[in-house]
Amino acid sequence: MEGSRGRMAFIPHILLLLFLLLITTSTTTSSTLRRPLKPCKTLILYFHDIIYNGLNAANATAAIVASPAWANRTILAGQNHFGDVVVFDDPITLDNNLHSPPVGRAQGMYLYDKKEIYNAWLGFSFVLNSTDYKGTISFIGTDPTLNKTRDVSVVGGTGDFFMTRGVATLMTDAFEGDVYFRLRVDVKLYECY
């Protein structure tokens, strides 16, 4: 009887030890699975969008390909451009000068999807082909254009950016009416292979 009680008193200590071991293991595992706070790669690039307006075919890098019934495809629609769909093939530069040598192209589309305020939905890729980087980075997300900075998701890539993920902060660096705008894109990649 005496030996049986001693063993029974020992069981809660074993259970407590196993419980503490389980908590320690799960804490260590979850902390190693968290995303790093520091990006593994950062880039700051500029892309320059020149929308075709019926007069600038030689310089245009973007065109309205769909518009609402009340608008046309050479001038952005009223009502905050609601309903316009624009495709683009814009030069990307390392600085904010349109005439700097391009390091790639921004290719994709944006569509204006709100009547009340300027808001666009973006889907595009940076196609980079320079001495520093070769490959693509793919972006997707909403762009509330009146905000000073906006974040869109980096959802993948190829080449030097194979299967990368992260976030890109967009900032309108310049605009000239409805014909030209320049975006500063601060890319922070958190998964690099």
Tab-separated table of N, CA and C in Angstrom, residues 19-88:
chain	number	residue	atom	x	y	z
A	19	PHE	N	3.245	18.697	-19.199
A	19	PHE	CA	2.508	19.899	-19.584
A	19	PHE	C	3.464	21.061	-19.868
A	20	LEU	N	4.443	21.273	-18.996
A	20	LEU	CA	5.419	22.351	-19.204
A	20	LEU	C	6.253	22.100	-20.461
A	21	LEU	N	6.610	20.860	-20.692
A	21	LEU	CA	7.354	20.512	-21.899
A	21	LEU	C	6.532	20.795	-23.150
A	22	LEU	N	5.252	20.464	-23.115
A	22	LEU	CA	4.358	20.726	-24.234
A	22	LEU	C	4.228	22.219	-24.503
A	23	ILE	N	4.063	23.013	-23.467
A	23	ILE	CA	3.952	24.469	-23.637
A	23	ILE	C	5.240	25.040	-24.207
A	24	THR	N	6.369	24.626	-23.703
A	24	THR	CA	7.660	25.119	-24.186
A	24	THR	C	7.858	24.754	-25.648
A	25	THR	N	7.530	23.539	-26.020
A	25	THR	CA	7.685	23.091	-27.406
A	25	THR	C	6.761	23.864	-28.337
A	26	SER	N	5.510	24.052	-27.946
A	26	SER	CA	4.576	24.767	-28.823
A	26	SER	C	4.950	26.234	-28.944
A	27	THR	N	5.471	26.847	-27.892
A	27	THR	CA	5.904	28.246	-27.952
A	27	THR	C	7.094	28.382	-28.882
A	28	THR	N	8.040	27.479	-28.775
A	28	THR	CA	9.214	27.519	-29.636
A	28	THR	C	8.812	27.309	-31.087
A	29	THR	N	7.927	26.364	-31.349
A	29	THR	CA	7.488	26.084	-32.711
A	29	THR	C	6.751	27.277	-33.303
A	30	SER	N	5.832	27.882	-32.562
A	30	SER	CA	5.084	29.008	-33.117
A	30	SER	C	5.975	30.219	-33.333
A	31	SER	N	6.973	30.424	-32.499
A	31	SER	CA	7.841	31.579	-32.705
A	31	SER	C	8.745	31.365	-33.914
A	32	THR	N	9.111	30.128	-34.218
A	32	THR	CA	9.940	29.894	-35.394
A	32	THR	C	9.126	29.968	-36.675
A	33	LEU	N	7.797	29.807	-36.606
A	33	LEU	CA	6.952	29.877	-37.788
A	33	LEU	C	6.513	31.304	-38.115
A	34	ARG	N	6.694	32.240	-37.220
A	34	ARG	CA	6.296	33.634	-37.477
A	34	ARG	C	7.142	34.226	-38.588
A	35	ARG	N	6.549	35.158	-39.319
A	35	ARG	CA	7.288	35.863	-40.359
A	35	ARG	C	8.366	36.732	-39.721
A	36	PRO	N	9.516	36.836	-40.356
A	36	PRO	CA	10.556	37.707	-39.810
A	36	PRO	C	10.104	39.162	-39.859
A	37	LEU	N	10.538	39.930	-38.914
A	37	LEU	CA	10.171	41.339	-38.880
A	37	LEU	C	10.956	42.146	-39.899
A	38	LYS	N	12.117	41.666	-40.284
A	38	LYS	CA	12.931	42.356	-41.267
A	38	LYS	C	12.729	41.714	-42.632
A	39	PRO	N	12.579	42.529	-43.682
A	39	PRO	CA	12.450	41.938	-45.021
A	39	PRO	C	13.772	41.308	-45.455
A	40	CYS	N	13.679	40.271	-46.281
A	40	CYS	CA	14.882	39.624	-46.807
A	40	CYS	C	15.422	40.376	-48.032
A	41	LYS	N	14.582	41.204	-48.652
A	41	LYS	CA	15.021	41.999	-49.800
A	41	LYS	C	14.124	43.227	-49.907
A	42	THR	N	14.709	44.372	-50.220
A	42	THR	CA	13.931	45.601	-50.435
A	42	THR	C	14.349	46.238	-51.758
A	43	LEU	N	13.387	46.860	-52.400
A	43	LEU	CA	13.621	47.572	-53.655
A	43	LEU	C	12.789	48.848	-53.635
A	44	ILE	N	13.314	49.906	-54.196
A	44	ILE	CA	12.518	51.110	-54.442
A	44	ILE	C	12.618	51.397	-55.930
A	45	LEU	N	11.461	51.346	-56.574
A	45	LEU	CA	11.393	51.546	-58.019
A	45	LEU	C	10.287	52.544	-58.340
A	46	TYR	N	10.341	53.103	-59.536
A	46	TYR	CA	9.338	54.064	-59.991
A	46	TYR	C	8.755	53.565	-61.299
A	47	PHE	N	7.421	53.644	-61.401
A	47	PHE	CA	6.875	53.379	-62.726
A	47	PHE	C	6.045	54.548	-63.197
A	48	HIS	N	6.138	54.766	-64.519
A	48	HIS	CA	5.628	55.960	-65.176
A	48	HIS	C	4.494	55.554	-66.113
A	49	ASP	N	3.297	56.076	-65.872
A	49	ASP	CA	2.108	55.695	-66.623
A	49	ASP	C	1.656	56.882	-67.468
A	50	ILE	N	1.639	56.719	-68.783
A	50	ILE	CA	1.179	57.758	-69.707
A	50	ILE	C	-0.053	57.202	-70.425
A	51	ILE	N	-1.226	57.721	-70.077
A	51	ILE	CA	-2.483	57.199	-70.607
A	51	ILE	C	-2.775	57.818	-71.979
A	52	TYR	N	-3.121	56.964	-72.913
A	52	TYR	CA	-3.509	57.426	-74.252
A	52	TYR	C	-4.748	58.313	-74.143
A	53	ASN	N	-4.658	59.504	-74.749
A	53	ASN	CA	-5.789	60.443	-74.685
A	53	ASN	C	-6.296	60.849	-76.065
A	54	GLY	N	-5.923	60.108	-77.093
A	54	GLY	CA	-6.350	60.423	-78.449
A	54	GLY	C	-5.341	61.263	-79.199
A	55	LEU	N	-4.384	61.874	-78.492
A	55	LEU	CA	-3.403	62.751	-79.127
A	55	LEU	C	-1.963	62.299	-78.916
A	56	ASN	N	-1.725	61.340	-78.036
A	56	ASN	CA	-0.350	61.003	-77.648
A	56	ASN	C	0.015	59.545	-77.928
A	57	ALA	N	-0.412	59.014	-79.037
A	57	ALA	CA	-0.194	57.597	-79.345
A	57	ALA	C	1.290	57.222	-79.316
A	58	ALA	N	2.175	58.109	-79.734
A	58	ALA	CA	3.605	57.789	-79.783
A	58	ALA	C	4.194	57.606	-78.386
A	59	ASN	N	3.686	58.320	-77.391
A	59	ASN	CA	4.256	58.267	-76.037
A	59	ASN	C	3.454	57.420	-75.065
A	60	ALA	N	2.232	57.064	-75.400
A	60	ALA	CA	1.344	56.397	-74.450
A	60	ALA	C	1.886	55.022	-74.058
A	61	THR	N	1.782	54.724	-72.755
A	61	THR	CA	2.172	53.412	-72.236
A	61	THR	C	0.975	52.704	-71.608
A	62	ALA	N	-0.188	53.344	-71.643
A	62	ALA	CA	-1.409	52.764	-71.070
A	62	ALA	C	-2.591	53.169	-71.937
A	63	ALA	N	-3.619	52.318	-71.942
A	63	ALA	CA	-4.810	52.616	-72.738
A	63	ALA	C	-6.052	52.119	-72.018
A	64	ILE	N	-7.140	52.893	-72.153
A	64	ILE	CA	-8.432	52.480	-71.626
A	64	ILE	C	-8.981	51.426	-72.582
A	65	VAL	N	-9.248	50.239	-72.074
A	65	VAL	CA	-9.752	49.164	-72.932
A	65	VAL	C	-11.226	48.881	-72.704
A	66	ALA	N	-11.783	49.407	-71.628
A	66	ALA	CA	-13.219	49.266	-71.367
A	66	ALA	C	-13.663	50.485	-70.580
A	67	SER	N	-14.888	50.908	-70.849
A	67	SER	CA	-15.429	52.072	-70.138
A	67	SER	C	-16.933	51.900	-69.994
A	68	PRO	N	-17.526	52.623	-69.039
A	68	PRO	CA	-18.979	52.531	-68.873
A	68	PRO	C	-19.709	53.159	-70.061
A	69	ALA	N	-20.990	52.898	-70.153
A	69	ALA	CA	-21.801	53.362	-71.288
A	69	ALA	C	-21.762	54.880	-71.452
A	70	TRP	N	-21.637	55.633	-70.375
A	70	TRP	CA	-21.665	57.096	-70.454
A	70	TRP	C	-20.306	57.714	-70.794
A	71	ALA	N	-19.282	56.889	-71.008
A	71	ALA	CA	-17.934	57.411	-71.245
A	71	ALA	C	-17.406	56.905	-72.584
A	72	ASN	N	-16.128	57.226	-72.846
A	72	ASN	CA	-15.488	56.702	-74.054
A	72	ASN	C	-14.112	56.155	-73.682
A	73	ARG	N	-13.393	55.623	-74.667
A	73	ARG	CA	-12.129	54.982	-74.347
A	73	ARG	C	-10.909	55.846	-74.627
A	74	THR	N	-11.092	57.141	-74.784
A	74	THR	CA	-9.922	58.008	-74.926
A	74	THR	C	-9.804	59.005	-73.780
A	75	ILE	N	-10.863	59.183	-73.013
A	75	ILE	CA	-10.831	60.082	-71.859
A	75	ILE	C	-11.401	59.319	-70.673
A	76	LEU	N	-10.717	59.395	-69.544
A	76	LEU	CA	-11.207	58.711	-68.355
A	76	LEU	C	-12.596	59.219	-67.993
A	77	ALA	N	-13.455	58.317	-67.548
A	77	ALA	CA	-14.856	58.634	-67.245
A	77	ALA	C	-14.966	59.589	-66.067
A	78	GLY	N	-16.089	60.321	-66.030
A	78	GLY	CA	-16.401	61.127	-64.857
A	78	GLY	C	-16.727	60.200	-63.693
A	79	GLN	N	-17.279	60.716	-62.632
A	79	GLN	CA	-17.635	59.933	-61.442
A	79	GLN	C	-16.436	59.140	-60.934
A	80	ASN	N	-15.286	59.834	-60.773
A	80	ASN	CA	-14.060	59.216	-60.252
A	80	ASN	C	-13.557	58.061	-61.114
A	81	HIS	N	-13.778	58.164	-62.408
A	81	HIS	CA	-13.329	57.186	-63.413
A	81	HIS	C	-13.988	55.817	-63.243
A	82	PHE	N	-15.092	55.764	-62.496
A	82	PHE	CA	-15.758	54.500	-62.221
A	82	PHE	C	-16.056	53.740	-63.509
A	83	GLY	N	-15.664	52.467	-63.544
A	83	GLY	CA	-15.945	51.601	-64.687
A	83	GLY	C	-14.849	51.527	-65.717
A	84	ASP	N	-13.869	52.417	-65.672
A	84	ASP	CA	-12.776	52.359	-66.642
A	84	ASP	C	-11.827	51.211	-66.309
A	85	VAL	N	-11.402	50.512	-67.342
A	85	VAL	CA	-10.395	49.465	-67.217
A	85	VAL	C	-9.218	49.884	-68.091
A	86	VAL	N	-8.030	49.936	-67.487
A	86	VAL	CA	-6.832	50.410	-68.179
A	86	VAL	C	-5.780	49.311	-68.152
A	87	VAL	N	-5.170	49.027	-69.292
A	87	VAL	CA	-4.019	48.130	-69.350
A	87	VAL	C	-2.772	48.974	-69.578
A	88	PHE	N	-1.658	48.485	-69.073
A	88	PHE	CA	-0.444	49.292	-69.188
A	88	PHE	C	0.798	48.433	-69.394
